[in-house]
Amino acid sequence: MSNLKLAVILGSTRPGRNGEAVANWVLTKAKERTDADYELVDLLDYPLPHLDEAVPASRGVYAGEHTKAWSTRIKEFDGYIFVTPEYNHSTSGVLKNAIDYLYAEWNNKAAAFVSYGSLGGARAIEHLRAISSELQLAHVRQQLSFSLFTDFENFSVFKPSPIHDDAASVLFDQLESWAGALKSVRS
């Protein structure tokens, strides 16, 4: 196993969320690989209040114990796969809030995106790409977008089309490649 450590960040805390099945599918596919270690990071395990730090994250001065715990967890990874729903043409508020809590912990690392929604969540990914650029988080081209109409039964049971398997392999290849290259930038 490589020394690359990558997180699958589940970006929804909504009761009955579809994201849990999507994140578990991504994690199962990722664990078939041998070039990196993948772990699930569920935002339910990091209950961050609406951003409550007085000092901007770019200064790296954290007052809250919840922020320090979140920082410690995110800092240990070389890259991330953000699993996001699409709410109102964007990502979830809880994911945006969690991202905004930190700055340097994201810098010079790689990111990939997996979304789901009525239009596959593509607009949520577009917003995450802009946010990632500001955080010096290099995002890969390949993305996965799951439609509530074709990849979910009754809009709630995740049954992804097999077409996503090849796209997932490309996403993992790109993420692992970029995460490895950026590791040298951080050393």
mmCIF file of C-alpha atoms in Angstrom:
data_model
loop_
_atom_site.group_PDB
_atom_site.id
_atom_site.type_symbol
_atom_site.label_atom_id
_atom_site.label_comp_id
_atom_site.label_asym_id
_atom_site.label_seq_id
_atom_site.Cartn_x
_atom_site.Cartn_y
_atom_site.Cartn_z
ATOM 1 C CA MET A 1 0.000 0.000 0.000
ATOM 2 C CA SER A 2 1.214 3.484 -0.833
ATOM 3 C CA ASN A 3 1.810 6.180 1.715
ATOM 4 C CA LEU A 4 -0.888 8.326 0.101
ATOM 5 C CA LYS A 5 -3.800 8.927 2.435
ATOM 6 C CA LEU A 6 -7.059 10.119 0.869
ATOM 7 C CA ALA A 7 -10.382 11.040 2.458
ATOM 8 C CA VAL A 8 -13.873 10.487 1.121
ATOM 9 C CA ILE A 9 -15.718 13.385 2.764
ATOM 10 C CA LEU A 10 -19.446 12.809 3.121
ATOM 11 C CA GLY A 11 -20.875 16.302 2.712
ATOM 12 C CA SER A 12 -24.424 15.829 3.960
ATOM 13 C CA THR A 13 -25.809 15.454 7.460
ATOM 14 C CA ARG A 14 -29.466 15.513 6.475
ATOM 15 C CA PRO A 15 -31.672 12.804 8.024
ATOM 16 C CA GLY A 16 -32.304 10.076 5.446
ATOM 17 C CA ARG A 17 -29.456 11.392 3.299
ATOM 18 C CA ASN A 18 -28.690 9.693 -0.012
ATOM 19 C CA GLY A 19 -25.055 10.684 0.357
ATOM 20 C CA GLU A 20 -24.220 7.885 2.756
ATOM 21 C CA ALA A 21 -24.895 5.212 0.119
ATOM 22 C CA VAL A 22 -22.993 7.223 -2.502
ATOM 23 C CA ALA A 23 -19.979 7.722 -0.196
ATOM 24 C CA ASN A 24 -19.962 4.030 0.739
ATOM 25 C CA TRP A 25 -20.038 3.074 -2.951
ATOM 26 C CA VAL A 26 -17.083 5.397 -3.627
ATOM 27 C CA LEU A 27 -15.197 3.994 -0.642
ATOM 28 C CA THR A 28 -15.848 0.393 -1.724
ATOM 29 C CA LYS A 29 -14.522 1.156 -5.218
ATOM 30 C CA ALA A 30 -11.534 3.009 -3.771
ATOM 31 C CA LYS A 31 -10.604 0.156 -1.444
ATOM 32 C CA GLU A 32 -10.159 -2.102 -4.503
ATOM 33 C CA ARG A 33 -7.120 0.010 -5.387
ATOM 34 C CA THR A 34 -3.570 -0.446 -4.132
ATOM 35 C CA ASP A 35 -1.954 2.953 -4.683
ATOM 36 C CA ALA A 36 -3.545 4.800 -1.757
ATOM 37 C CA ASP A 37 -5.376 4.345 1.521
ATOM 38 C CA TYR A 38 -8.908 5.751 1.511
ATOM 39 C CA GLU A 39 -10.942 6.611 4.608
ATOM 40 C CA LEU A 40 -14.455 7.912 5.120
ATOM 41 C CA VAL A 41 -14.787 11.257 6.893
ATOM 42 C CA ASP A 42 -18.441 11.800 7.772
ATOM 43 C CA LEU A 43 -19.430 15.350 8.683
ATOM 44 C CA LEU A 44 -21.913 13.881 11.174
ATOM 45 C CA ASP A 45 -18.842 12.992 13.256
ATOM 46 C CA TYR A 46 -17.647 16.630 13.214
ATOM 47 C CA PRO A 47 -20.568 18.803 14.363
ATOM 48 C CA LEU A 48 -19.250 22.224 13.449
ATOM 49 C CA PRO A 49 -21.516 25.136 14.352
ATOM 50 C CA HIS A 50 -21.992 27.823 11.766
ATOM 51 C CA LEU A 51 -18.519 29.305 11.385
ATOM 52 C CA ASP A 52 -17.734 30.694 14.834
ATOM 53 C CA GLU A 53 -14.009 31.458 14.647
ATOM 54 C CA ALA A 54 -13.223 35.158 15.126
ATOM 55 C CA VAL A 55 -9.929 35.010 13.220
ATOM 56 C CA PRO A 56 -9.943 34.149 9.500
ATOM 57 C CA ALA A 57 -8.911 30.552 8.762
ATOM 58 C CA SER A 58 -5.973 31.725 6.662
ATOM 59 C CA ARG A 59 -4.257 32.839 9.873
ATOM 60 C CA GLY A 60 -4.415 29.313 11.332
ATOM 61 C CA VAL A 61 -5.351 30.532 14.815
ATOM 62 C CA TYR A 62 -8.166 28.343 16.071
ATOM 63 C CA ALA A 63 -10.028 28.964 19.322
ATOM 64 C CA GLY A 64 -12.681 26.255 19.275
ATOM 65 C CA GLU A 65 -11.940 22.665 20.236
ATOM 66 C CA HIS A 66 -14.248 21.563 17.413
ATOM 67 C CA THR A 67 -12.091 23.528 14.944
ATOM 68 C CA LYS A 68 -8.874 22.065 16.318
ATOM 69 C CA ALA A 69 -10.265 18.524 16.020
ATOM 70 C CA TRP A 70 -11.418 19.203 12.445
ATOM 71 C CA SER A 71 -8.036 20.695 11.561
ATOM 72 C CA THR A 72 -6.185 17.685 12.943
ATOM 73 C CA ARG A 73 -8.383 15.290 10.982
ATOM 74 C CA ILE A 74 -8.137 17.112 7.643
ATOM 75 C CA LYS A 75 -4.419 17.852 7.941
ATOM 76 C CA GLU A 76 -3.519 14.141 7.873
ATOM 77 C CA PHE A 77 -4.739 13.604 4.284
ATOM 78 C CA ASP A 78 -2.992 14.130 0.944
ATOM 79 C CA GLY A 79 -6.225 14.574 -0.968
ATOM 80 C CA TYR A 80 -9.983 14.411 -0.818
ATOM 81 C CA ILE A 81 -13.049 13.169 -2.624
ATOM 82 C CA PHE A 82 -15.944 15.424 -1.741
ATOM 83 C CA VAL A 83 -19.320 13.664 -1.937
ATOM 84 C CA THR A 84 -21.957 16.362 -2.220
ATOM 85 C CA PRO A 85 -25.667 16.668 -2.781
ATOM 86 C CA GLU A 86 -26.939 19.525 -4.874
ATOM 87 C CA TYR A 87 -29.153 21.873 -2.904
ATOM 88 C CA ASN A 88 -30.494 24.982 -4.658
ATOM 89 C CA HIS A 89 -27.913 24.804 -7.462
ATOM 90 C CA SER A 90 -24.964 24.503 -5.054
ATOM 91 C CA THR A 91 -23.270 22.277 -2.510
ATOM 92 C CA SER A 92 -24.666 21.636 0.946
ATOM 93 C CA GLY A 93 -24.337 24.330 3.587
ATOM 94 C CA VAL A 94 -22.727 21.893 6.024
ATOM 95 C CA LEU A 95 -19.972 21.010 3.539
ATOM 96 C CA LYS A 96 -19.309 24.643 2.661
ATOM 97 C CA ASN A 97 -19.157 25.482 6.374
ATOM 98 C CA ALA A 98 -16.712 22.627 7.066
ATOM 99 C CA ILE A 99 -14.476 23.725 4.209
ATOM 100 C CA ASP A 100 -14.527 27.367 5.356
ATOM 101 C CA TYR A 101 -13.297 26.460 8.834
ATOM 102 C CA LEU A 102 -9.800 25.719 7.508
ATOM 103 C CA TYR A 103 -7.270 27.063 5.042
ATOM 104 C CA ALA A 104 -3.674 25.788 5.196
ATOM 105 C CA GLU A 105 -4.893 22.242 5.830
ATOM 106 C CA TRP A 106 -6.318 22.201 2.269
ATOM 107 C CA ASN A 107 -3.363 23.907 0.532
ATOM 108 C CA ASN A 108 -1.342 22.051 -2.106
ATOM 109 C CA LYS A 109 -3.441 18.924 -1.952
ATOM 110 C CA ALA A 110 -5.678 17.272 -4.548
ATOM 111 C CA ALA A 111 -9.465 17.054 -4.740
ATOM 112 C CA ALA A 112 -12.049 15.134 -6.725
ATOM 113 C CA PHE A 113 -15.805 15.482 -6.690
ATOM 114 C CA VAL A 114 -18.778 13.141 -6.596
ATOM 115 C CA SER A 115 -22.258 14.595 -6.676
ATOM 116 C CA TYR A 116 -25.865 13.550 -6.788
ATOM 117 C CA GLY A 117 -29.107 15.355 -7.479
ATOM 118 C CA SER A 118 -31.880 15.820 -9.987
ATOM 119 C CA LEU A 119 -29.362 16.993 -12.593
ATOM 120 C CA GLY A 120 -26.573 14.851 -11.194
ATOM 121 C CA GLY A 121 -25.324 17.582 -8.902
ATOM 122 C CA ALA A 122 -23.069 19.123 -11.543
ATOM 123 C CA ARG A 123 -23.756 22.670 -10.336
ATOM 124 C CA ALA A 124 -22.655 21.742 -6.817
ATOM 125 C CA ILE A 125 -19.361 20.538 -8.263
ATOM 126 C CA GLU A 126 -18.886 23.767 -10.202
ATOM 127 C CA HIS A 127 -19.190 25.745 -6.969
ATOM 128 C CA LEU A 128 -16.788 23.396 -5.187
ATOM 129 C CA ARG A 129 -14.245 23.865 -7.986
ATOM 130 C CA ALA A 130 -14.240 27.637 -7.441
ATOM 131 C CA ILE A 131 -13.984 27.225 -3.675
ATOM 132 C CA SER A 132 -11.143 24.718 -4.068
ATOM 133 C CA SER A 133 -9.162 27.047 -6.300
ATOM 134 C CA GLU A 134 -9.276 29.754 -3.638
ATOM 135 C CA LEU A 135 -7.948 27.248 -1.086
ATOM 136 C CA GLN A 136 -5.050 26.175 -3.337
ATOM 137 C CA LEU A 137 -6.691 22.763 -3.543
ATOM 138 C CA ALA A 138 -5.955 21.303 -6.986
ATOM 139 C CA HIS A 139 -9.036 19.652 -8.438
ATOM 140 C CA VAL A 140 -8.947 16.943 -11.054
ATOM 141 C CA ARG A 141 -10.992 16.987 -14.237
ATOM 142 C CA GLN A 142 -12.876 13.700 -13.815
ATOM 143 C CA GLN A 143 -16.008 13.842 -11.712
ATOM 144 C CA LEU A 144 -18.891 11.519 -10.952
ATOM 145 C CA SER A 145 -22.460 12.786 -11.136
ATOM 146 C CA PHE A 146 -25.346 10.566 -10.108
ATOM 147 C CA SER A 147 -28.896 11.369 -11.162
ATOM 148 C CA LEU A 148 -31.760 10.895 -8.743
ATOM 149 C CA PHE A 149 -33.796 9.773 -11.790
ATOM 150 C CA THR A 150 -31.473 7.098 -13.187
ATOM 151 C CA ASP A 151 -29.088 6.083 -10.389
ATOM 152 C CA PHE A 152 -31.598 5.860 -7.547
ATOM 153 C CA GLU A 153 -34.689 3.708 -7.244
ATOM 154 C CA ASN A 154 -37.627 5.770 -5.956
ATOM 155 C CA PHE A 155 -35.186 8.675 -5.478
ATOM 156 C CA SER A 156 -33.759 6.997 -2.364
ATOM 157 C CA VAL A 157 -32.191 3.574 -3.044
ATOM 158 C CA PHE A 158 -28.778 4.004 -4.670
ATOM 159 C CA LYS A 159 -28.395 1.739 -7.698
ATOM 160 C CA PRO A 160 -25.710 3.341 -9.862
ATOM 161 C CA SER A 161 -25.446 2.469 -13.500
ATOM 162 C CA PRO A 162 -22.371 0.338 -14.325
ATOM 163 C CA ILE A 163 -21.222 3.138 -16.627
ATOM 164 C CA HIS A 164 -19.930 4.926 -13.522
ATOM 165 C CA ASP A 165 -17.366 2.196 -12.786
ATOM 166 C CA ASP A 166 -14.959 3.271 -15.538
ATOM 167 C CA ALA A 167 -15.400 6.947 -14.682
ATOM 168 C CA ALA A 168 -14.605 6.143 -11.033
ATOM 169 C CA SER A 169 -11.354 4.447 -12.079
ATOM 170 C CA VAL A 170 -10.321 7.539 -14.018
ATOM 171 C CA LEU A 171 -11.220 9.753 -11.050
ATOM 172 C CA PHE A 172 -9.089 7.629 -8.689
ATOM 173 C CA ASP A 173 -6.175 7.567 -11.163
ATOM 174 C CA GLN A 174 -6.209 11.347 -11.508
ATOM 175 C CA LEU A 175 -6.608 11.990 -7.792
ATOM 176 C CA GLU A 176 -3.814 9.616 -6.790
ATOM 177 C CA SER A 177 -1.491 11.052 -9.436
ATOM 178 C CA TRP A 178 -2.071 14.646 -8.388
ATOM 179 C CA ALA A 179 -2.008 13.858 -4.660
ATOM 180 C CA GLY A 180 1.351 12.150 -5.104
ATOM 181 C CA ALA A 181 2.809 15.034 -7.107
ATOM 182 C CA LEU A 182 1.554 17.658 -4.651
ATOM 183 C CA LYS A 183 3.015 15.763 -1.708
ATOM 184 C CA SER A 184 6.452 16.783 -2.987
ATOM 185 C CA VAL A 185 5.320 20.428 -3.124
ATOM 186 C CA ARG A 186 4.433 20.300 0.590
ATOM 187 C CA SER A 187 7.729 18.731 1.690
#
